[in-house]
Coordinates of C-alpha atoms in Angstrom, one line a residue:
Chain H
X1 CA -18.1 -10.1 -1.9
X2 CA -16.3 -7.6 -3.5
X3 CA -12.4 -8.3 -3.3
X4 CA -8.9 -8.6 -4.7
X5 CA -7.6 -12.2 -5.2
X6 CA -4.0 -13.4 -5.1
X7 CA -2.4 -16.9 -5.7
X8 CA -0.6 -18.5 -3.8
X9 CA -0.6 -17.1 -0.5
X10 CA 2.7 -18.5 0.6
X11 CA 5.5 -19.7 -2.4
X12 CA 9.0 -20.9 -2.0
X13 CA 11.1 -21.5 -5.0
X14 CA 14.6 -21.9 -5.9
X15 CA 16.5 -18.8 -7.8
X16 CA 16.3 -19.2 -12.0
X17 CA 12.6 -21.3 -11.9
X18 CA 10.0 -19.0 -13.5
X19 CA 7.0 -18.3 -11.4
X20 CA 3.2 -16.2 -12.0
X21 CA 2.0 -14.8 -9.0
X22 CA -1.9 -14.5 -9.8
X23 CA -4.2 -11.6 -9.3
X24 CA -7.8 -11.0 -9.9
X25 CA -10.7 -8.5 -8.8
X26 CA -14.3 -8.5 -9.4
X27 CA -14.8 -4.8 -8.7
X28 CA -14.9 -4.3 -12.5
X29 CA -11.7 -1.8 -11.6
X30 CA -9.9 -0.2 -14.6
X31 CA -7.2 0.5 -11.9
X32 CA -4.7 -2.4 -11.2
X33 CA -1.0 -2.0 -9.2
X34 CA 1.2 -4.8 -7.9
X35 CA 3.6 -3.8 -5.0
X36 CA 6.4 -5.2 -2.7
X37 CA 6.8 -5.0 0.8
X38 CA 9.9 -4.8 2.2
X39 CA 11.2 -4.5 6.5
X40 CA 12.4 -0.9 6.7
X41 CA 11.4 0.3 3.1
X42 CA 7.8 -0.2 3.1
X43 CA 5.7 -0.3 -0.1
X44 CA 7.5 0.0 -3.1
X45 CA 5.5 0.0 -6.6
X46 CA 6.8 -2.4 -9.2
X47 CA 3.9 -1.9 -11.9
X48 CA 0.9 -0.3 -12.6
X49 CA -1.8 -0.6 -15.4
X50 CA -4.5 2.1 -16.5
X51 CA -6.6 -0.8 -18.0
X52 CA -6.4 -3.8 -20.5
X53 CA -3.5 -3.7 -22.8
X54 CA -2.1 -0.5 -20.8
X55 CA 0.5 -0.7 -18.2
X56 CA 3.7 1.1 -17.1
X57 CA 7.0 1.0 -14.5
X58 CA 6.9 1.6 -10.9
X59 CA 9.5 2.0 -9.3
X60 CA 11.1 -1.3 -9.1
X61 CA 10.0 -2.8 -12.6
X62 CA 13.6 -5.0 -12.4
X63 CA 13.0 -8.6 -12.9
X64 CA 9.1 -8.0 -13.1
X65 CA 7.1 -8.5 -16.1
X66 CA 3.2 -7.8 -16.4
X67 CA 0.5 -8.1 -18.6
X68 CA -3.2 -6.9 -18.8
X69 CA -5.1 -8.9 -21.3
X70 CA -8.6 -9.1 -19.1
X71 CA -9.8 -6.2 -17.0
X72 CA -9.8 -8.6 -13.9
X73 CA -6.4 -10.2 -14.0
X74 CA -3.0 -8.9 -13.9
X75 CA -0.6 -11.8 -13.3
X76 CA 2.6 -10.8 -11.8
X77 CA 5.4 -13.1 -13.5
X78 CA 8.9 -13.1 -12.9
X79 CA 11.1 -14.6 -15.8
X80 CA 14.3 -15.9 -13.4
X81 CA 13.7 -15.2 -10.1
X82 CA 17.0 -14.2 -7.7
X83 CA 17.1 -14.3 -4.2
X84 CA 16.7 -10.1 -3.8
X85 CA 13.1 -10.6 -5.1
X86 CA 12.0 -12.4 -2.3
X87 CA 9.8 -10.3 -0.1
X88 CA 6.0 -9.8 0.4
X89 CA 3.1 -9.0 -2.7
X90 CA 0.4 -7.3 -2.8
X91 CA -1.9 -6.7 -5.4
X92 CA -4.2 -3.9 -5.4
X93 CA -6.9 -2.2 -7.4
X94 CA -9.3 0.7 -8.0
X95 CA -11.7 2.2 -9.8
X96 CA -9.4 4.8 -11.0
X97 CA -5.8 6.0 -10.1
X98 CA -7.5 8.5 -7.6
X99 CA -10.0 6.3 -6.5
X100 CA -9.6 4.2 -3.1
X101 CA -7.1 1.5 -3.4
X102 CA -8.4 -2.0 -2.6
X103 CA -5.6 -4.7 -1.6
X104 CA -5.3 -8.4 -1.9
X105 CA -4.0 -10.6 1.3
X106 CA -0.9 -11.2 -0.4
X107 CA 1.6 -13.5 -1.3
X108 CA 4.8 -14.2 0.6
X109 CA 7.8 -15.3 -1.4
X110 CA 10.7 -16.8 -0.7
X111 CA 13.5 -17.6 -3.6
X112 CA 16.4 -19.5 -2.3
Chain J
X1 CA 17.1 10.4 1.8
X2 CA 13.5 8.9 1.5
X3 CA 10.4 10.9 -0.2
X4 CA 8.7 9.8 3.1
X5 CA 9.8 9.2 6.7
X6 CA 7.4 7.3 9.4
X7 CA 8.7 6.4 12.7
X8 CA 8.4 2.5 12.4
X9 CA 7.5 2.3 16.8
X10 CA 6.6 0.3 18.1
X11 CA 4.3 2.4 20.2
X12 CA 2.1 0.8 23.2
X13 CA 0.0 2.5 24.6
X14 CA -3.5 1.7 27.6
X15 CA -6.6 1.1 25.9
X16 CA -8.5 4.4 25.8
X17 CA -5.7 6.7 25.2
X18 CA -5.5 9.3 22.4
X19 CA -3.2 8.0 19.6
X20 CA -0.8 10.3 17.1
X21 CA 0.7 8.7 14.4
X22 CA 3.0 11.2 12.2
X23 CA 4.8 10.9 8.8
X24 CA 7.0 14.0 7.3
X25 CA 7.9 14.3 3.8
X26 CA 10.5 16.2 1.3
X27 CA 8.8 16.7 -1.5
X28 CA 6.0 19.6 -2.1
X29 CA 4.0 18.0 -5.3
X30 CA 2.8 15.9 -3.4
X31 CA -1.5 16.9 -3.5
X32 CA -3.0 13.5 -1.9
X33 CA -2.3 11.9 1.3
X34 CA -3.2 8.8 2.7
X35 CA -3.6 6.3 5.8
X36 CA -3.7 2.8 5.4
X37 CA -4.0 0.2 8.4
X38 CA -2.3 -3.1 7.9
X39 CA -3.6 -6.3 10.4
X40 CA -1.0 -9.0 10.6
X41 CA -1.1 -11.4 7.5
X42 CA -3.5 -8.7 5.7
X43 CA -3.0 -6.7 2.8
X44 CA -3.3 -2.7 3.8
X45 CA -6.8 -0.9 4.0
X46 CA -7.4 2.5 3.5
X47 CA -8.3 4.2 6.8
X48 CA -8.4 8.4 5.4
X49 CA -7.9 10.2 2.2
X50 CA -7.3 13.6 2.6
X51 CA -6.6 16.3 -0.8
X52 CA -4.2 19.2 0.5
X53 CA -4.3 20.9 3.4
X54 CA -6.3 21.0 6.9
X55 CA -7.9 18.5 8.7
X56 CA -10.6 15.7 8.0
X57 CA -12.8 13.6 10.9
X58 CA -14.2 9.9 10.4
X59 CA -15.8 8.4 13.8
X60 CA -12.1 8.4 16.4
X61 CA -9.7 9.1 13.5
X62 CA -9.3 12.3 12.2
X63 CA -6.2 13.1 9.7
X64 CA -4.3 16.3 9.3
X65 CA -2.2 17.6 6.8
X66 CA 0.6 20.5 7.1
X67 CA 1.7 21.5 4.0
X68 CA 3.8 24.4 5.0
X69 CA 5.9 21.9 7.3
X70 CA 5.7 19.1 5.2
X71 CA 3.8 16.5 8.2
X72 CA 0.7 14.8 8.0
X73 CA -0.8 13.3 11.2
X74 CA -3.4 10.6 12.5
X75 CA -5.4 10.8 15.7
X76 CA -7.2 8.3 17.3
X77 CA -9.0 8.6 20.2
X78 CA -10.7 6.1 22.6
X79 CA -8.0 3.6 21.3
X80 CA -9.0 -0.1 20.9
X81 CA -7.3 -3.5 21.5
X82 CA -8.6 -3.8 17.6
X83 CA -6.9 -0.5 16.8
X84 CA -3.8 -2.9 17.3
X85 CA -2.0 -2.7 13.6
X86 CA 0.7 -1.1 11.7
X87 CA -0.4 1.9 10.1
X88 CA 1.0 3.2 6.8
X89 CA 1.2 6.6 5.4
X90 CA 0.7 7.2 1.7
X91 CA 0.9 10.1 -0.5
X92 CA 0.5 11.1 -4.4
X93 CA 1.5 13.9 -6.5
X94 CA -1.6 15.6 -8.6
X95 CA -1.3 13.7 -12.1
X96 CA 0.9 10.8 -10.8
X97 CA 0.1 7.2 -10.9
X98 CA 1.9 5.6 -8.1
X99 CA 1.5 6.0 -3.9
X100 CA 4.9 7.1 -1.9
X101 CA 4.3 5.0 1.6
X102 CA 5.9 5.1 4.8
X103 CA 7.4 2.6 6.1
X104 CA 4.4 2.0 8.4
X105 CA 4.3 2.3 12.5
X106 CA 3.4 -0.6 14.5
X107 CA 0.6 0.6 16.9
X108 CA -0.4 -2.3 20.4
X109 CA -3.3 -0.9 22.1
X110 CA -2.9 -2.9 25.5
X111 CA -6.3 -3.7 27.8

């Protein structure tokens, strides 16, 4: 089944403990895009990448790192986590930027 | 202001009734427009995907685009209980890699 896979679903951690929120797709997409979203501001980009090794801002990149080293993953990691980054994931991906835009379930975080 | 605005509902209405969901934007570069439906717990899926202007049909939904006024709009008619969702409106400027969404519009379709 062709789909977009994020771990965990649920996470609750504790500000200043670095985390990886996990993303993989089998749709052999070049296209990868992580996003947060947020009651009353909807779905806000944080990163995007092209394909392996080539990825840019959104726009919220703050307190976000990414990396592309296999076309299906693209791990979402955040270095020191801070209570303002706790909010709802999703991973999505596509065969190209204009292509249609397949989303995981995503992954609900919660940093106290 | 926000690049997009979407009336965030909730809106109820009787199974069977014709649906209009409606999102206005301020900026004119944007080329691509989009409708996502989101379930509860789910990650959004693309509903319509409409390039410029004028109007585009799929089974009950059918998408329009304004660009003179700046509104885009989705229809659904013969609503469902499973039409029951938030649904999200997205759009892209020609050349740009990232999606502007609304704020989505919780939709109950009631039996």
């Amino acid at each position: 089944e062709a789909q977009v896979t994020q771990n965990p679903r649920y996470l609750i951690t504790v500000t200043g403990k670095k985390l990886t929120v996990t993303c993989s797709q089998n749709m052999n997409h070049e296209y990868m895009s992580w996003y947060r979203q947020d009651p009353g501001l909807g779905l806000r980009q944080i990163y995007y990448s092209m394909n392996v090794e080539v990825t840019d801002k959104g726009d919220v990149p703050e307190g976000y790192k990414v990396s592309r080293k296999e076309k299906r993953n693209f791990p979402l990691i955040l270095e020191s986590p801070s209570p303002n980054q706790t909010s709802l994931y999703f991973c999505a991906s596509s065969l190209s930027r204009d292509e249609k835009l397949f989303f995981g379930s995503g992954t609900q975080l919660s940093v106290l | 202001q926000k690049e997009v605005e979407q009336d965030p509902g909730p809106l109820s209405v009787p199974e069977g009734a014709i649906v209009s969901l409606n999102c206005t934007y301020s900026n004119s570069a944007f080329q691509y427009f989009m409708w996502y439906r989101q379930y509860s717990r789910k990650g959004p899926e693309l509903l319509m995907y409409t390039y410029s202007s004028g109007n585009k049909e799929d089974g009950r939904f059918t998408a329009q685009v304004d660009k003179s006024s700046k509104y885009i709009s989705l229809f659904i008619r013969d609503s469902q209980p499973s039409d029951s969702a938030t649904y999200l409106c997205a759009m892209r400027k020609a050349g740009a890699n990232n999606l502007f969404f609304g704020t989505g519009t919780r939709l109950t379709v009631i039996p």
